């Protein structure tokens, strides 16, 4: 044994889908980049099960669902992936589930989920269904187990079911990772921070409302992950304000209605009726837009898949950067982004529904390519080639559907918004409007280009704060990350039953000390005040290093060993709450070193790479997969070069 090489050691903090994707890329790249004669031991540190991690753990309500169809979820690279390492295709969630009903081949390592409800769901799962999060948890668990079988024999993985509380060590030496449940730190050559989505302590505004609620015996819920929300303090029939109309609202509403024994029944005409249990509170919901996120589509492209990106690809970004001036996202970048989305939309319209157009596609595309999105000639081109306004893209109307609209009474607004929601669901489930899916696919392609603009430093600080992290992220989620259609049909039923009431746009929440009551107002219904004894912030926690719940990140931040992204220019300074990492390989920028730390890497949600989800839609060249591949390759090269640092006692399996 004295002649055996000492193992290289990698510590990965976090064991959810991002860490699993990184392990998959390590397995894919190891044959090229890792000498099998030297062992590599990987410590995986997470109190939650590897694969699903915290967000996708099995232990959450079966009412909570994904907002993606089963066929649109994969953890594997494919022929579209522009990764430097080898692509290794694998089954989507739908393809993996098909094995349990005999409709598809078995995927090793085969094992049926232990939960009989999940197994029954997987056996009946259609590719166009929106699975429960428990089903996704089972898929992620299998992906992790498959990855373990694909690692070479020289690479071993050890899961520590605990929390990493600190990391210390010099830039040129071993790193010590301290764990909550043991006195001895783990020793590692390199450390990867892959905690995924992290909670945060309430911000100042939320603390004010929390203090108000405590003084008056009221209920207040700050932004939390839906599966972690404690809603037991809400009484039956209690009036509750919910600020936020996105996915968190959808989840919380399900927990407070079906989760309290209510049931939906289908009428002969196909609409839903809600049968209350009597245990539900009354939910008053409002937001900036005042409407729910758009329903997800349930159809496929009817025409050929467009070649994307076309108008906002690498060449377009190069041209923007070559101008050598500060860039404003809405003024300089958004017109190209809008044109890209429009291209996807009209490509599908002209190819799948030519009867609703007046020009050959080739003629339209030639004119479209040379015009700017907001050119008067573009407006004229679209108006002449696409006669029906319902087939045209109007981003401003989509973004603020209640802009300039008001109602004399709350009941009149309820009727208006129910009609709006019903029309949205009908459109998103009608393949005659498959151009909306073309726009959605083009929308996804934009994410591959935006990181370069941020990394260049050319976007103004105000543009990053208010437009990229503010308006754009919200607009993307509103258009592309909405709930399944059945959730909005349920919302209609809840509205008709009086369980949910709509507040309007630009909702303002206040607390009345004289009465101990929360109030909500909106210009959508001028002069109307809604009063409630509970307030729920129905959106997810935003990134914050100052308020992070993660003890490791909190310690590094307070000691000055990591840098929060700060974008500044003479007119504005923006602190994003994200970790600053080097663009090339994800190394953590350490202010005390004046640059990247050679032995600490971070990737995924908490970083300023602004990477999208750890899993992706098949055949979309996922930026997240590209990031995983680049980091995996950098890790393997770095681990091959560092001197052995492992303490044998800390790596024994």
XYZ file of C-alpha atoms in Angstrom:
653
model
C 0.000 0.000 0.000
C 2.968 2.317 0.541
C 3.371 2.703 -3.218
C -0.278 3.569 -3.860
C -0.837 7.228 -4.789
C -2.681 9.334 -2.225
C -6.218 10.169 -3.298
C -7.235 13.542 -4.590
C -10.179 14.852 -2.603
C -13.098 17.024 -3.748
C -15.748 18.361 -1.366
C -19.095 19.341 -2.888
C -21.417 21.319 -0.624
C -24.959 20.600 -1.746
C -26.311 17.377 -3.218
C -29.278 18.531 -5.266
C -29.686 18.503 -9.051
C -26.883 21.007 -9.652
C -24.377 18.819 -7.780
C -25.745 15.726 -9.526
C -25.283 17.408 -12.906
C -21.704 18.245 -11.978
C -21.032 14.608 -11.007
C -22.510 13.479 -14.318
C -20.090 15.732 -16.182
C -17.185 14.479 -14.037
C -18.130 10.934 -15.051
C -18.367 11.943 -18.720
C -15.006 13.744 -18.768
C -13.000 11.435 -16.503
C -11.911 9.033 -19.290
C -10.141 11.940 -21.001
C -8.942 13.997 -18.042
C -8.439 11.703 -15.050
C -5.624 9.221 -14.562
C -7.364 6.135 -13.250
C -4.236 5.093 -11.356
C -4.887 7.817 -8.769
C -8.021 7.637 -6.629
C -10.416 10.568 -6.458
C -12.683 10.748 -3.438
C -15.702 13.073 -3.524
C -17.410 14.220 -0.332
C -21.043 15.165 -0.961
C -22.436 17.263 1.908
C -26.166 17.893 2.287
C -28.745 17.149 4.999
C -31.189 16.252 2.229
C -31.003 13.160 -0.027
C -28.568 13.342 -2.959
C -30.246 13.860 -6.305
C -33.413 15.696 -5.216
C -31.762 17.808 -2.515
C -33.876 20.210 -0.473
C -36.157 21.714 -3.089
C -37.108 18.434 -4.771
C -37.099 16.179 -1.705
C -39.791 13.523 -1.495
C -41.006 14.781 1.876
C -43.370 17.461 0.605
C -47.056 17.642 -0.208
C -48.262 15.517 -3.099
C -50.347 18.540 -4.169
C -47.234 20.417 -5.299
C -46.449 19.992 -8.993
C -43.875 20.972 -11.555
C -44.669 23.679 -14.071
C -43.055 21.669 -16.887
C -44.440 18.726 -18.830
C -42.764 15.385 -18.181
C -41.301 15.267 -21.688
C -39.694 18.683 -21.148
C -37.510 17.689 -18.188
C -34.079 16.133 -18.567
C -30.802 15.950 -16.675
C -28.796 14.804 -19.681
C -26.830 16.371 -22.504
C -27.845 15.501 -26.073
C -27.018 16.292 -29.688
C -27.820 19.984 -29.171
C -25.321 20.421 -26.332
C -22.305 22.526 -27.234
C -20.161 21.133 -24.424
C -16.429 20.532 -24.719
C -16.730 17.123 -23.129
C -18.704 14.215 -24.576
C -22.499 14.427 -24.670
C -24.102 11.501 -22.893
C -27.811 11.301 -23.689
C -30.234 9.899 -21.163
C -33.981 9.640 -20.677
C -36.231 12.582 -19.962
C -38.550 12.288 -16.995
C -41.295 11.039 -19.336
C -39.031 8.447 -20.986
C -37.790 7.248 -17.610
C -41.342 6.961 -16.236
C -42.497 4.900 -19.233
C -40.524 1.883 -17.988
C -42.885 1.404 -15.046
C -45.923 0.875 -17.290
C -44.051 -1.257 -19.821
C -44.325 1.473 -22.476
C -40.570 1.993 -22.585
C -37.308 0.141 -21.963
C -35.885 -0.283 -18.497
C -33.161 2.102 -17.397
C -30.427 0.816 -15.147
C -30.119 0.812 -12.228
C -33.777 -0.227 -12.210
C -35.757 0.140 -9.007
C -39.393 0.993 -8.457
C -40.045 4.000 -6.188
C -40.970 2.916 -2.677
C -43.907 5.342 -2.453
C -46.940 3.557 -3.993
C -48.593 6.881 -4.901
C -45.518 7.993 -6.846
C -45.259 4.623 -8.591
C -48.938 4.807 -9.596
C -48.406 8.320 -10.931
C -45.373 7.270 -12.983
C -47.241 4.300 -14.474
C -50.033 6.589 -15.683
C -47.833 9.554 -16.611
C -48.359 10.972 -20.079
C -45.480 12.918 -21.685
C -47.698 16.022 -21.709
C -48.645 15.722 -18.021
C -47.307 18.049 -15.341
C -45.828 15.696 -12.738
C -45.847 16.078 -8.996
C -42.628 17.223 -7.392
C -42.489 13.824 -5.747
C -42.279 12.231 -9.204
C -39.433 14.574 -10.100
C -37.790 13.636 -6.804
C -37.867 9.974 -7.825
C -36.351 10.823 -11.218
C -33.563 12.867 -9.650
C -32.853 10.085 -7.171
C -32.464 7.663 -10.092
C -30.231 10.075 -12.037
C -27.916 10.299 -9.040
C -27.756 6.539 -8.677
C -27.069 6.154 -12.403
C -24.254 8.702 -12.226
C -22.595 6.688 -9.459
C -22.503 3.660 -11.758
C -20.916 5.728 -14.546
C -18.012 7.011 -12.485
C -14.742 5.133 -13.094
C -13.625 2.714 -10.396
C -10.976 5.170 -9.220
C -13.659 7.731 -8.261
C -15.700 7.205 -5.102
C -18.475 9.287 -3.566
C -19.386 9.616 0.108
C -22.568 11.346 1.237
C -22.504 13.226 4.550
C -26.069 13.797 5.729
C -25.354 17.066 7.489
C -24.726 20.757 6.916
C -21.391 22.283 5.976
C -20.881 25.189 8.353
C -17.509 26.654 7.292
C -14.596 26.298 4.910
C -11.090 27.496 5.710
C -7.654 27.005 4.246
C -4.964 28.859 2.318
C -5.202 29.444 -1.425
C -2.161 27.240 -1.971
C -3.076 24.406 0.376
C -5.716 21.985 1.628
C -9.174 23.235 2.507
C -10.940 22.328 5.738
C -14.723 21.873 5.537
C -16.439 21.887 8.908
C -19.639 19.902 9.406
C -22.458 20.486 11.862
C -22.425 16.949 13.269
C -18.723 16.258 13.821
C -15.739 17.888 15.443
C -13.222 16.847 12.795
C -13.225 18.837 9.576
C -13.035 17.189 6.180
C -9.819 17.870 4.303
C -10.141 18.479 0.584
C -7.980 19.660 -2.285
C -10.852 21.625 -3.834
C -14.275 22.697 -2.619
C -17.364 23.271 -4.775
C -20.309 25.253 -3.423
C -23.468 23.949 -5.103
C -26.139 24.670 -2.507
C -28.775 25.630 -5.068
C -31.663 27.873 -4.014
C -31.034 29.194 -0.518
C -33.451 30.779 1.903
C -32.875 34.165 3.494
C -33.879 35.855 6.712
C -36.666 38.402 6.228
C -35.745 41.755 4.718
C -36.419 45.021 6.568
C -39.844 45.495 4.979
C -40.901 41.993 5.971
C -39.605 42.450 9.519
C -41.797 45.536 9.886
C -44.896 43.544 8.949
C -43.790 40.604 11.118
C -43.422 42.896 14.123
C -46.845 44.376 13.412
C -48.346 40.876 13.256
C -46.750 39.886 16.581
C -47.985 43.034 18.332
C -51.560 42.529 17.169
C -51.794 38.745 17.193
C -51.958 38.524 13.410
C -50.405 36.138 10.869
C -47.506 37.083 8.609
C -45.497 34.805 6.310
C -42.318 36.237 4.712
C -41.007 34.843 1.409
C -40.255 31.121 1.861
C -40.093 28.015 -0.293
C -43.621 26.664 -0.561
C -42.822 23.202 0.782
C -41.369 24.813 3.929
C -44.280 27.164 4.643
C -46.076 26.749 7.970
C -49.678 27.726 7.244
C -51.203 26.177 10.349
C -51.745 29.586 11.959
C -54.372 30.603 9.398
C -57.935 30.127 10.664
C -60.912 28.930 8.590
C -62.640 31.901 6.997
C -59.817 34.292 7.903
C -59.194 37.015 5.329
C -55.633 36.796 3.976
C -53.723 39.154 1.675
C -51.314 37.458 -0.730
C -48.781 39.671 -2.455
C -47.546 37.826 -5.543
C -49.354 36.054 -8.384
C -46.709 33.584 -9.590
C -45.846 29.980 -8.832
C -45.505 30.471 -5.087
C -49.073 31.804 -5.012
C -50.256 28.750 -6.956
C -48.551 26.360 -4.526
C -49.762 28.144 -1.406
C -53.318 28.277 -2.736
C -53.287 24.526 -3.371
C -52.090 23.903 0.177
C -54.785 26.174 1.637
C -57.673 24.713 -0.392
C -57.222 21.086 -1.479
C -54.670 20.780 1.293
C -57.457 21.569 3.757
C -59.919 19.085 2.357
C -61.598 21.020 -0.448
C -62.301 19.248 -3.727
C -62.735 20.176 -7.381
C -65.569 18.609 -9.349
C -65.966 18.657 -13.129
C -69.243 19.970 -14.515
C -70.856 18.518 -17.669
C -69.450 21.422 -19.718
C -65.894 20.611 -18.575
C -65.493 23.561 -16.215
C -64.574 23.036 -12.580
C -66.620 23.645 -9.450
C -64.959 23.942 -6.050
C -66.550 22.190 -3.086
C -65.186 23.835 0.091
C -64.360 21.895 3.216
C -65.114 24.886 5.419
C -61.525 25.006 6.659
C -60.242 27.397 3.973
C -59.303 31.030 4.580
C -60.426 33.711 2.107
C -57.514 34.658 -0.151
C -57.145 38.161 -1.631
C -54.359 38.195 -4.233
C -52.647 41.067 -6.005
C -49.296 41.918 -7.558
C -47.546 44.460 -9.767
C -49.315 43.175 -12.897
C -52.419 42.049 -11.034
C -52.820 38.903 -13.156
C -51.452 35.351 -12.811
C -48.520 34.087 -14.834
C -49.490 32.842 -18.281
C -50.498 29.208 -18.455
C -47.977 26.723 -19.808
C -48.722 25.350 -23.273
C -49.817 21.729 -23.655
C -49.072 21.244 -27.338
C -46.043 20.678 -29.530
C -44.775 22.681 -32.484
C -46.880 22.062 -35.567
C -44.184 23.266 -37.974
C -40.433 22.606 -38.224
C -38.266 23.634 -35.299
C -36.656 27.048 -35.980
C -32.879 27.390 -35.943
C -32.188 29.459 -32.826
C -30.652 31.832 -31.969
C -30.916 33.949 -35.101
C -31.050 37.609 -34.082
C -29.636 37.468 -30.550
C -26.784 35.007 -30.851
C -23.027 35.266 -30.277
C -22.524 37.527 -33.294
C -25.149 39.981 -32.050
C -23.534 40.091 -28.605
C -20.107 40.588 -30.210
C -21.468 43.538 -32.165
C -22.949 45.112 -29.029
C -19.698 44.731 -27.120
C -17.675 46.086 -30.051
C -19.468 49.423 -29.696
C -17.375 50.062 -26.589
C -20.008 52.063 -24.705
C -22.288 51.544 -21.709
C -25.341 49.488 -22.622
C -28.899 49.930 -21.447
C -30.798 46.642 -21.620
C -34.181 48.073 -22.621
C -32.751 50.539 -25.149
C -29.829 48.599 -26.674
C -30.404 44.904 -25.992
C -34.109 44.282 -25.611
C -34.973 45.137 -29.261
C -32.682 42.281 -30.372
C -34.145 39.964 -27.735
C -37.667 40.894 -28.794
C -36.805 40.254 -32.426
C -35.476 36.802 -31.499
C -38.689 35.928 -29.670
C -40.713 37.313 -32.555
C -38.767 35.186 -35.009
C -39.672 32.023 -33.112
C -43.309 33.115 -32.956
C -43.714 34.008 -36.625
C -41.654 31.043 -37.858
C -44.225 28.736 -36.277
C -47.204 30.827 -37.405
C -46.135 30.912 -41.052
C -45.137 27.238 -41.197
C -47.960 25.711 -39.154
C -50.836 28.099 -39.914
C -50.115 29.617 -43.344
C -53.804 30.352 -43.976
C -53.558 33.076 -41.332
C -50.732 34.855 -43.182
C -50.630 36.748 -46.482
C -46.974 36.379 -47.564
C -44.690 33.456 -48.333
C -42.409 32.789 -45.359
C -39.278 33.476 -47.396
C -40.492 36.960 -48.310
C -41.577 37.763 -44.785
C -38.326 36.452 -43.252
C -36.165 38.438 -45.682
C -37.907 41.675 -44.727
C -38.033 40.743 -41.028
C -34.284 40.077 -40.907
C -33.324 43.563 -42.076
C -35.730 45.542 -39.867
C -35.510 46.499 -36.207
C -38.219 45.292 -33.866
C -39.546 48.783 -33.152
C -39.137 50.141 -36.697
C -42.300 51.545 -38.227
C -41.597 49.374 -41.261
C -41.613 46.278 -39.023
C -45.005 47.241 -37.645
C -46.311 47.702 -41.166
C -44.788 44.395 -42.327
C -46.419 42.422 -39.523
C -49.771 44.187 -39.950
C -49.883 43.375 -43.654
C -48.601 39.802 -43.377
C -50.543 38.813 -40.237
C -54.107 40.141 -40.558
C -55.449 38.988 -37.172
C -54.100 41.042 -34.227
C -54.464 37.923 -32.068
C -51.625 36.377 -34.099
C -49.256 39.313 -33.600
C -46.796 39.832 -30.764
C -47.265 42.942 -28.637
C -44.892 42.688 -25.696
C -46.034 45.885 -24.035
C -49.669 44.742 -23.993
C -48.605 41.315 -22.732
C -46.457 42.800 -19.991
C -49.083 45.073 -18.405
C -52.571 43.807 -19.317
C -54.258 46.024 -16.686
C -52.382 49.195 -17.623
C -54.844 52.110 -17.745
C -57.811 49.859 -16.900
C -60.010 50.480 -13.875
C -63.325 49.191 -12.548
C -66.066 50.838 -10.536
C -66.596 47.863 -8.225
C -64.577 44.866 -7.027
C -67.178 42.496 -8.473
C -66.788 44.008 -11.940
C -63.056 43.391 -11.743
C -63.590 39.788 -10.610
C -65.640 39.142 -13.749
C -63.045 40.812 -15.971
C -60.131 38.843 -14.588
C -62.010 35.542 -14.735
C -62.619 36.189 -18.445
C -58.922 37.070 -18.906
C -57.781 33.852 -17.200
C -60.262 31.683 -19.099
C -59.108 33.141 -22.423
C -55.454 32.563 -21.508
C -56.041 28.908 -20.623
C -58.047 28.329 -23.801
C -55.311 29.853 -25.963
C -52.474 27.929 -24.307
C -54.295 24.612 -24.776
C -55.326 25.244 -28.394
C -52.705 24.088 -30.953
C -54.090 26.691 -33.349
C -51.996 29.116 -31.294
C -48.810 27.055 -31.397
C -46.939 30.238 -32.414
C -46.901 30.956 -28.672
C -44.722 27.857 -28.230
C -42.389 29.103 -30.961
C -42.002 32.321 -28.976
C -41.385 30.330 -25.801
C -38.552 28.332 -27.379
C -36.947 31.522 -28.670
C -37.327 33.012 -25.202
C -35.321 30.109 -23.751
C -32.532 30.672 -26.269
C -31.922 34.181 -24.905
C -30.516 32.852 -21.655
C -27.461 31.483 -23.407
C -26.323 34.980 -24.404
C -27.176 37.216 -21.455
C -24.324 36.051 -19.158
C -21.732 37.371 -21.615
C -23.253 40.820 -21.466
C -23.187 40.827 -17.679
C -19.630 39.505 -17.538
C -18.469 42.199 -19.962
C -19.348 44.930 -17.481
C -20.951 46.967 -20.279
C -24.497 46.926 -18.902
C -25.055 49.960 -16.698
C -25.564 49.291 -13.001
C -29.128 50.587 -13.127
C -29.796 48.373 -16.139
C -28.578 45.267 -14.283
C -30.601 46.143 -11.183
C -33.866 47.398 -12.627
C -33.990 45.739 -16.024
C -32.017 42.475 -15.977
C -32.603 41.326 -12.390
C -35.856 43.269 -12.154
C -38.066 43.698 -15.191
C -36.568 41.018 -17.463
C -36.542 38.224 -14.898
C -40.128 39.001 -13.962
C -41.241 39.252 -17.590
C -39.565 35.957 -18.475
C -41.247 34.194 -15.563
C -44.608 35.779 -16.428
C -44.474 34.528 -20.023
C -42.548 31.280 -19.722
C -42.680 29.953 -16.148
C -46.375 29.917 -15.442
C -48.502 27.141 -13.994
C -50.168 24.264 -15.842
C -53.529 25.129 -17.332
C -55.430 23.009 -14.817
C -54.144 25.250 -12.030
C -55.711 28.301 -13.665
C -58.977 26.419 -14.217
C -58.890 25.655 -10.501
C -58.262 29.346 -9.835
C -61.421 30.190 -11.773
C -63.400 27.738 -9.659
C -61.949 29.143 -6.455
C -62.843 32.653 -7.598
C -66.414 31.652 -8.406
C -66.683 30.007 -4.968
C -65.503 33.196 -3.265
C -62.406 31.542 -1.815
C -60.064 33.687 -3.958
C -60.606 37.398 -4.630
C -58.533 39.511 -7.035
C -57.094 42.811 -5.811
C -55.676 44.311 -9.015
C -52.377 45.718 -10.309
C -49.762 47.790 -8.463
C -51.209 46.575 -5.187
C -50.105 48.476 -2.076
C -50.037 46.789 1.335
C -50.199 48.755 4.584
C -50.661 48.044 8.285
C -53.171 50.027 10.348
C -51.913 50.332 13.922
C -55.234 51.666 15.193
C -57.131 48.534 14.166
C -54.372 45.932 13.907
C -55.474 45.203 10.355
C -53.534 44.745 7.099
C -54.956 46.712 4.162
C -54.570 46.466 0.378
C -55.406 49.003 -2.309
C -54.999 49.065 -6.085
C -55.666 51.636 -8.801
C -57.474 48.867 -10.674
C -60.431 49.394 -8.309
C -60.036 53.043 -7.206
C -61.139 53.859 -3.702
C -61.641 50.259 -2.615
C -59.813 49.026 0.504
C -59.464 45.327 1.357
C -58.902 44.526 5.029
C -57.381 41.330 6.368
C -55.868 39.839 9.502
C -53.104 37.934 7.695
C -50.452 38.743 5.097
C -48.514 36.257 2.964
C -45.591 37.317 0.786
C -46.357 34.867 -2.013
C -42.996 34.797 -3.750
C -39.648 33.107 -3.208
C -36.796 34.596 -1.184
C -34.435 36.715 -3.260
C -30.655 36.257 -3.148
C -28.926 37.896 -0.204
C -25.499 37.195 1.226
C -26.183 39.507 4.155
C -29.331 37.615 5.161
C -28.564 34.121 3.850
C -29.656 31.147 5.936
C -26.643 29.160 4.773
C -24.039 29.183 7.594
C -21.077 28.533 5.299
C -21.869 31.419 2.965
C -22.728 33.658 5.895
C -19.361 32.967 7.489
C -17.385 33.520 4.288
C -19.246 36.760 3.638
C -18.722 38.146 7.113
C -15.030 37.252 7.067
C -14.528 38.945 3.693
C -13.598 35.684 1.962
C -16.157 36.056 -0.801
C -17.424 38.979 -2.822
C -21.008 39.999 -3.394
C -21.595 41.108 -6.959
C -21.575 44.901 -6.997
C -22.251 46.631 -10.297
C -21.463 50.312 -10.238
C -21.151 53.291 -12.521
C -21.009 57.036 -11.840
C -24.783 57.247 -11.520
C -25.785 54.100 -9.651
C -24.595 51.169 -7.534
C -26.350 47.785 -7.497
C -25.697 45.029 -4.935
C -27.283 41.891 -6.369
C -26.905 39.577 -3.367
C -25.131 37.032 -5.610
C -21.683 35.496 -5.181
C -19.110 36.785 -7.628
C -17.379 33.995 -9.542
C -14.922 33.966 -12.411
C -16.794 33.468 -15.703
C -14.481 30.820 -17.124
C -14.433 28.214 -14.371
C -16.680 29.397 -11.540
C -13.877 30.060 -9.059
C -15.042 32.058 -6.060
C -13.716 35.615 -6.099
C -11.951 36.237 -2.761
C -11.430 39.954 -2.009
C -8.554 39.157 0.350
C -6.701 37.613 -2.591
C -7.694 40.286 -5.070
C -9.109 37.657 -7.421
C -10.381 34.080 -7.732
C -9.589 31.571 -4.998
C -7.693 28.698 -6.681
C -9.333 26.008 -4.544
C -12.938 27.186 -4.125
C -15.584 27.033 -6.831
C -19.261 27.988 -6.801
C -21.924 27.323 -9.385
C -25.649 27.546 -9.813
C -28.361 29.681 -8.281
C -26.445 31.761 -5.684
C -23.808 32.960 -8.188
C -23.661 35.875 -10.597
C -23.423 33.465 -13.526
C -27.235 33.690 -13.366
C -27.473 30.113 -14.593
C -30.928 28.776 -15.302
C -32.362 25.635 -13.687
C -30.162 22.623 -13.046
C -32.370 20.520 -15.324
C -33.606 21.580 -18.733
C -35.828 21.020 -21.731
C -34.308 18.434 -24.099
C -32.502 19.656 -27.216
C -32.138 23.274 -26.079
C -28.352 23.359 -25.480
C -28.876 24.143 -21.823
C -26.565 26.849 -20.420
C -26.647 25.014 -17.092
C -25.276 21.854 -18.698
C -22.558 23.874 -20.428
C -21.586 25.403 -17.102
C -21.492 21.986 -15.413
C -19.245 20.650 -18.161
C -16.806 23.560 -18.051
C -16.509 23.386 -14.262
C -16.123 19.595 -14.266
C -13.287 19.786 -16.759
C -11.572 22.571 -14.814
C -11.905 20.537 -11.603
C -10.411 17.390 -13.081
C -7.451 19.312 -14.501
C -6.863 21.150 -11.212
C -7.157 18.006 -9.106
C -4.628 16.274 -11.333
C -2.127 19.060 -10.642
C -2.483 19.640 -6.888
C -0.318 17.826 -4.385
C -2.093 15.168 -2.297
C -3.772 16.814 0.654
C -6.035 14.160 2.053
C -6.086 13.171 5.687
C -6.654 9.411 5.497
C -8.936 9.548 8.518
C -11.189 12.083 6.857
C -11.715 10.178 3.649
C -12.207 6.635 4.818
C -15.298 5.116 3.232
